[in-house]
Coordinates of C-alpha atoms in Angstrom, one line a residue:
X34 CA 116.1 101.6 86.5
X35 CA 117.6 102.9 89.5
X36 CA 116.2 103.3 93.4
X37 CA 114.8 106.6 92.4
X38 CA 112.9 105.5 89.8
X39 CA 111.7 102.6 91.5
X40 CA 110.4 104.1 94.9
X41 CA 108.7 106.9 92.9
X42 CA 106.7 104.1 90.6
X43 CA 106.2 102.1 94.0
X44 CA 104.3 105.1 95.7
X45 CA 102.8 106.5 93.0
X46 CA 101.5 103.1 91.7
X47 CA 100.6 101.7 95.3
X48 CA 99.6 105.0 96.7
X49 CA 101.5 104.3 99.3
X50 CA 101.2 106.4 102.8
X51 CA 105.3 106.3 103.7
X52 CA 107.6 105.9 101.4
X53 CA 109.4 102.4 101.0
X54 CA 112.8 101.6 102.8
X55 CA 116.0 99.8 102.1
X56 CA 118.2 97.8 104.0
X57 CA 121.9 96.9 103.0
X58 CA 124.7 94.3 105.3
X59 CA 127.5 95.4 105.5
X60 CA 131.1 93.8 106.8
X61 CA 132.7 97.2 106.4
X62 CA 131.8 100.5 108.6
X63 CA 131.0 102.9 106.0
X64 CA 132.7 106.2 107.0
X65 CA 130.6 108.3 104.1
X66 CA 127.4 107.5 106.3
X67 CA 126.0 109.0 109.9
X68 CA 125.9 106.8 112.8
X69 CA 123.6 105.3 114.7
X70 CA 125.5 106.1 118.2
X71 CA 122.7 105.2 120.7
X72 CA 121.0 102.1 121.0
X73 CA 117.6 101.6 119.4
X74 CA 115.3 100.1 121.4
X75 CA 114.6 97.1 118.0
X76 CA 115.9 96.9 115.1
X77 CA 112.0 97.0 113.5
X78 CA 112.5 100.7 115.5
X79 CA 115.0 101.7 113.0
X80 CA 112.7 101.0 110.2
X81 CA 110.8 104.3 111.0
X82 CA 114.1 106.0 111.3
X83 CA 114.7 104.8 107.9
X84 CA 111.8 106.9 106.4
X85 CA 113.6 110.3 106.6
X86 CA 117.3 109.2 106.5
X87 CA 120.4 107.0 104.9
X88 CA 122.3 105.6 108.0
X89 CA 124.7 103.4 109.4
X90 CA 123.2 100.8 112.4
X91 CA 126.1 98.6 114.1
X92 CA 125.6 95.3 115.4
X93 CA 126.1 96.7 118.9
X94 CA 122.9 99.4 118.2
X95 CA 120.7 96.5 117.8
X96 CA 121.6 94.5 121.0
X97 CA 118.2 95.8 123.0
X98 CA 116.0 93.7 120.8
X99 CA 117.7 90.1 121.6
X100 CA 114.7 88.3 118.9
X101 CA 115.9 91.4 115.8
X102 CA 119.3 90.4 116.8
X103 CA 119.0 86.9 116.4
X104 CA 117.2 87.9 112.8
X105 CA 119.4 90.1 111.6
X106 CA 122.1 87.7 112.3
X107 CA 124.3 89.3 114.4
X108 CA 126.9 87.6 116.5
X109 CA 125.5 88.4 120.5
X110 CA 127.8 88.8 123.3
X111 CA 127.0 86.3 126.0
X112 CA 124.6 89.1 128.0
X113 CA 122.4 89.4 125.0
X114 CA 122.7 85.9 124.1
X115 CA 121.5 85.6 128.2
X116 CA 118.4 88.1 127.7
X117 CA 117.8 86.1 124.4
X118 CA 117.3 83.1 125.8
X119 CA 115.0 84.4 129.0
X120 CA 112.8 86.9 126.6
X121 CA 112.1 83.4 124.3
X122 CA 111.5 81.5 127.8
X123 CA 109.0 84.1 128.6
X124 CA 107.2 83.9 125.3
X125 CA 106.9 80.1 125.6
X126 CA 106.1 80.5 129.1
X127 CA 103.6 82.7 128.3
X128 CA 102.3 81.0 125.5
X129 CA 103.5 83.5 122.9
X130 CA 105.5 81.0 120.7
X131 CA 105.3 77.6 120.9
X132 CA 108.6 75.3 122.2
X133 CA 109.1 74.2 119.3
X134 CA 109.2 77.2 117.4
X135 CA 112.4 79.2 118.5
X136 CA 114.6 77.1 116.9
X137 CA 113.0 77.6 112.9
X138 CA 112.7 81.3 113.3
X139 CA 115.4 82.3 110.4
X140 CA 118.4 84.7 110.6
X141 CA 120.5 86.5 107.8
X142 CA 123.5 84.9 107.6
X143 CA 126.9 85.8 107.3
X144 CA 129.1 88.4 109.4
X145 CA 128.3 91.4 109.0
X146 CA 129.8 94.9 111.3
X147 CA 126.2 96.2 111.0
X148 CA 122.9 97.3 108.3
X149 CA 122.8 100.6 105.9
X150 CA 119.3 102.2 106.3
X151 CA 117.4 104.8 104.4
X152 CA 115.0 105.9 101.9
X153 CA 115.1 103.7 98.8
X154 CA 115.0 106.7 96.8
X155 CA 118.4 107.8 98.6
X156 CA 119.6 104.8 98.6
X157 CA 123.7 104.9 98.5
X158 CA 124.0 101.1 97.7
X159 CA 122.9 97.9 96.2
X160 CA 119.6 97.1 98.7
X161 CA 119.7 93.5 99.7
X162 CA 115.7 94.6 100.7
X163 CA 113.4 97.2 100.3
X164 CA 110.5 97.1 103.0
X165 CA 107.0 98.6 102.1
X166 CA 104.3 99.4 104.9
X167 CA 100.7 98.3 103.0
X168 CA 97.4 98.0 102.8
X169 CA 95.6 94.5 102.7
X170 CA 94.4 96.1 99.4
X171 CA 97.6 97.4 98.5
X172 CA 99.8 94.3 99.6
X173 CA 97.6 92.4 97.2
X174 CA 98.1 94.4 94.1
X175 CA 101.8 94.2 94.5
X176 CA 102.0 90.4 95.3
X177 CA 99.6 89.8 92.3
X178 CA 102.2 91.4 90.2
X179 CA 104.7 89.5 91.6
X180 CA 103.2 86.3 90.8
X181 CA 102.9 85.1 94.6
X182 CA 98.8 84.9 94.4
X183 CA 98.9 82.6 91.1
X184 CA 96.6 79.2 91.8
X185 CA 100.0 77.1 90.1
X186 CA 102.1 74.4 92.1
X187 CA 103.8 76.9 94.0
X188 CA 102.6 78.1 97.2
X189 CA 101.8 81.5 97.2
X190 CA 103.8 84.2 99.4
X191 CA 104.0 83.7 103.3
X192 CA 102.2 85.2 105.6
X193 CA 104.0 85.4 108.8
X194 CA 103.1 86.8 112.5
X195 CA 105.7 86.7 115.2
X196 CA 108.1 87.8 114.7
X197 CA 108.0 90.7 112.5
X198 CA 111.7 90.7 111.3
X199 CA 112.2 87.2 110.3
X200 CA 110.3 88.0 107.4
X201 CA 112.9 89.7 106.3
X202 CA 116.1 86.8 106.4
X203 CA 113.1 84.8 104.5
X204 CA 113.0 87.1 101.7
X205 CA 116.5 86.8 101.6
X206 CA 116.8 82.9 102.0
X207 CA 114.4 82.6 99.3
X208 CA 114.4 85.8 97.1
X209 CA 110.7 85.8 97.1
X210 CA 108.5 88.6 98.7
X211 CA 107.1 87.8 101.9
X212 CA 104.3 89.6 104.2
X213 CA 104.5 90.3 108.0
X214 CA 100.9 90.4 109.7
X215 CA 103.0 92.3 112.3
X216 CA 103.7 91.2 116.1
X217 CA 102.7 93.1 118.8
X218 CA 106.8 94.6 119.6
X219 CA 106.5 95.9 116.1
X220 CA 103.3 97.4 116.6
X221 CA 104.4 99.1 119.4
X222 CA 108.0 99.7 118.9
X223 CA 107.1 101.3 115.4
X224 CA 103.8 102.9 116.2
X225 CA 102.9 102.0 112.7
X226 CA 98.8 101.6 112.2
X227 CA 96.9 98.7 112.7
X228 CA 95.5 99.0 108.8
X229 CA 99.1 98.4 107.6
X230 CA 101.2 95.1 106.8
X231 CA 104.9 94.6 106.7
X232 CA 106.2 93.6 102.7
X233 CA 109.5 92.9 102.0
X234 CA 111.2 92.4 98.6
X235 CA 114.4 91.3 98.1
X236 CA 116.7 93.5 96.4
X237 CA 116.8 90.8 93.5
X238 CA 113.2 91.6 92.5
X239 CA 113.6 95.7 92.2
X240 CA 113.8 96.2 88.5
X241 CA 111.9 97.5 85.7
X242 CA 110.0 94.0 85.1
X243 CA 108.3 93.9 88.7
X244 CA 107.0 97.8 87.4
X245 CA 105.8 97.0 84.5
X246 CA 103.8 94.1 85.9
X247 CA 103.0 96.1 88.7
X248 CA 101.4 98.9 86.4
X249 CA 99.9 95.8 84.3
X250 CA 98.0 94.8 87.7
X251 CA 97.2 98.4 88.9
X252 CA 95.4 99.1 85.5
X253 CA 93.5 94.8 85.4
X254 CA 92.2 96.0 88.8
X255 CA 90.5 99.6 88.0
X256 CA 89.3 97.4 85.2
X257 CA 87.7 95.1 87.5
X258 CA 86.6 97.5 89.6
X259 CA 84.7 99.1 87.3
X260 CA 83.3 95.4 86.5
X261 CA 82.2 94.7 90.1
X262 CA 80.9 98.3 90.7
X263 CA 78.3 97.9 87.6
X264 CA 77.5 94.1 89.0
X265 CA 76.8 95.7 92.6
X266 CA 74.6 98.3 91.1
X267 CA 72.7 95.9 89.7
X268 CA 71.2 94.7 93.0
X269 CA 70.0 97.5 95.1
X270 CA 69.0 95.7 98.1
X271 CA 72.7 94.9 98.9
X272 CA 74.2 98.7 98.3
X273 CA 72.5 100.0 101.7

C-alpha cells in the first residue's frame, strides 16, 4: 500500500487532528527537495514544519538543539558538542535528568548529511518513521493493534518522558512503536496541546497488515463501547 494510502487510513481510522509525518536519513543532499536554510530552533520544531511540507533538514540546521542533535545522531562540531555538555549539566544540576541518565539516552546511528521531512501522504521516499500526534484514547487503539498492549511475555510499548526525540532512535533500534509523554522543550518548541502524545512507528511497521488490524481494533472498540454504555446505563446513580 503506499504512503497515501496509509496516512488517509491512519487519519480517517484514528480521527486524527494533524495529519501523520515522516522522517527519512539521508547521507546524500537531495537536490529534488527545498532546503531548510535557517536554523530551527529543535529538531522536534521541524516536526510542525513537517505537517504542511516535504523538506530537506541538514545536520548543520539542527545544531540549536544540542539534546535533538545528539538523538538524531549527528556528528557536533566541538561548540555544540560544548553547549551539549553545559545544557545536560544544567538539567542534572537542576534536577531534570538524573547523572546517570545522559549516558543511555539513544541516538540514530550512522552518518548521515541530514533528515527528509514531510507529510507521509507526500512522502518522496522510503520513511525510516512516521510520527503521529494522539490522543491517550487514540494512542491506545493504535498500539492495541499493534500488539504492544497484549498481557504476553513481552513488555508492552515504552512510554518515555524526557526527552521527546529519543523515542524516535528507539523505534528505530528496536522496530517497535514507542510513545513520548512529551518533555517540556517539545511542548514548547512545538506548541502542540497538552491532550496530545508523541507515537512513532518505524517505517518497517507501515503496511497493509498494521491497517487491517488497526480497522479490526477500531470496529472491537465501538463494539465495546456499545457494551459499557448499556452496563453504565444500567446504574443511574453513577451517570450524574
Amino acid at each position: 500500500m503506499s504512503v497515501i494510502g496509509i496516512s488517509e487510513a491512519l487519519q480517517s481510522t484514528l480521527n486524527l487532528d494533524s495529519p501523520p509525518i515522516a522522517l527519512a536519513f539521508v547521507q546524500e543532499v537531495p537536490t529534488s527537495l527545498p532546503l531548510v536554510s535557517q536554523p530551527a530552533p529543535s529538531a522536534c520544531s521541524l516536526w510542525r514544519r513537517a505537517e504542511r511540507e516535504v523538506f530537506f533538514a541538514p545536520a548543520e540546521a539542527h545544531f540549536n538543539c544540542p539534546i535533538g542533535s545528539m538523538t538524531m545522531g549527528f556528528e557536533m562540531p566541538a561548540e555544540v558538542e560544548g553547549k551539549l555538555m553545559e545544557l545536560v549539566t544544567t538539567m542534572v544540576d537542576q534536577k531534570y535528568l538524573d547523572e546517570d541518565e545522559p549516558k543511555h539516552i539513544p541516538s540514530v546511528p550512522g552518518k548521515k548529511s541530514g533528515i527528509v521531512y514531510g507529510p507521509l501522504d507526500q512522502f518522496p521516499l522510503a520513511p525510516d518513521l512516521a510520527l503521529v500526534w494522539a490522543s491517550p484514547a487514540q494512542a491506545m487503539i493504535l498500539e492495541e493493534a499493534l500488539g504492544e498492549t497484549q498481557w504476553n511475555d513481552v513488555p508492552g510499548v515504552p512510554a518515555l518522558g524526557r526527552p521527546a526525540c529519543a523515542a524516535l532512535p528507539l523505534a528505530l533500534q528496536e522496530s517497535r512503536s514507542t510513545i513520548s509523554l512529551g518533555c517540556m522543550g517539545m511542548r514548547t518548541l512545538t506548541g502542540v496541546d497538552d491532550s496530545r502524545l508523541l507515537v512513532v512507528l518505524p517505517g518497517s511497521l507501515l503496511d497493509e497488515e498494521m491497517l487491517n488490524s488497526l480497522e479490526n481494533t477500531r470496529s472491537a472498540n465501538r463494539h465495546m463501547f456499545s457494551f459499557y454504555q448499556e452496563h453504565k446505563a444500567l446504574f443511574p446513580v453513577f451517570n450524574g
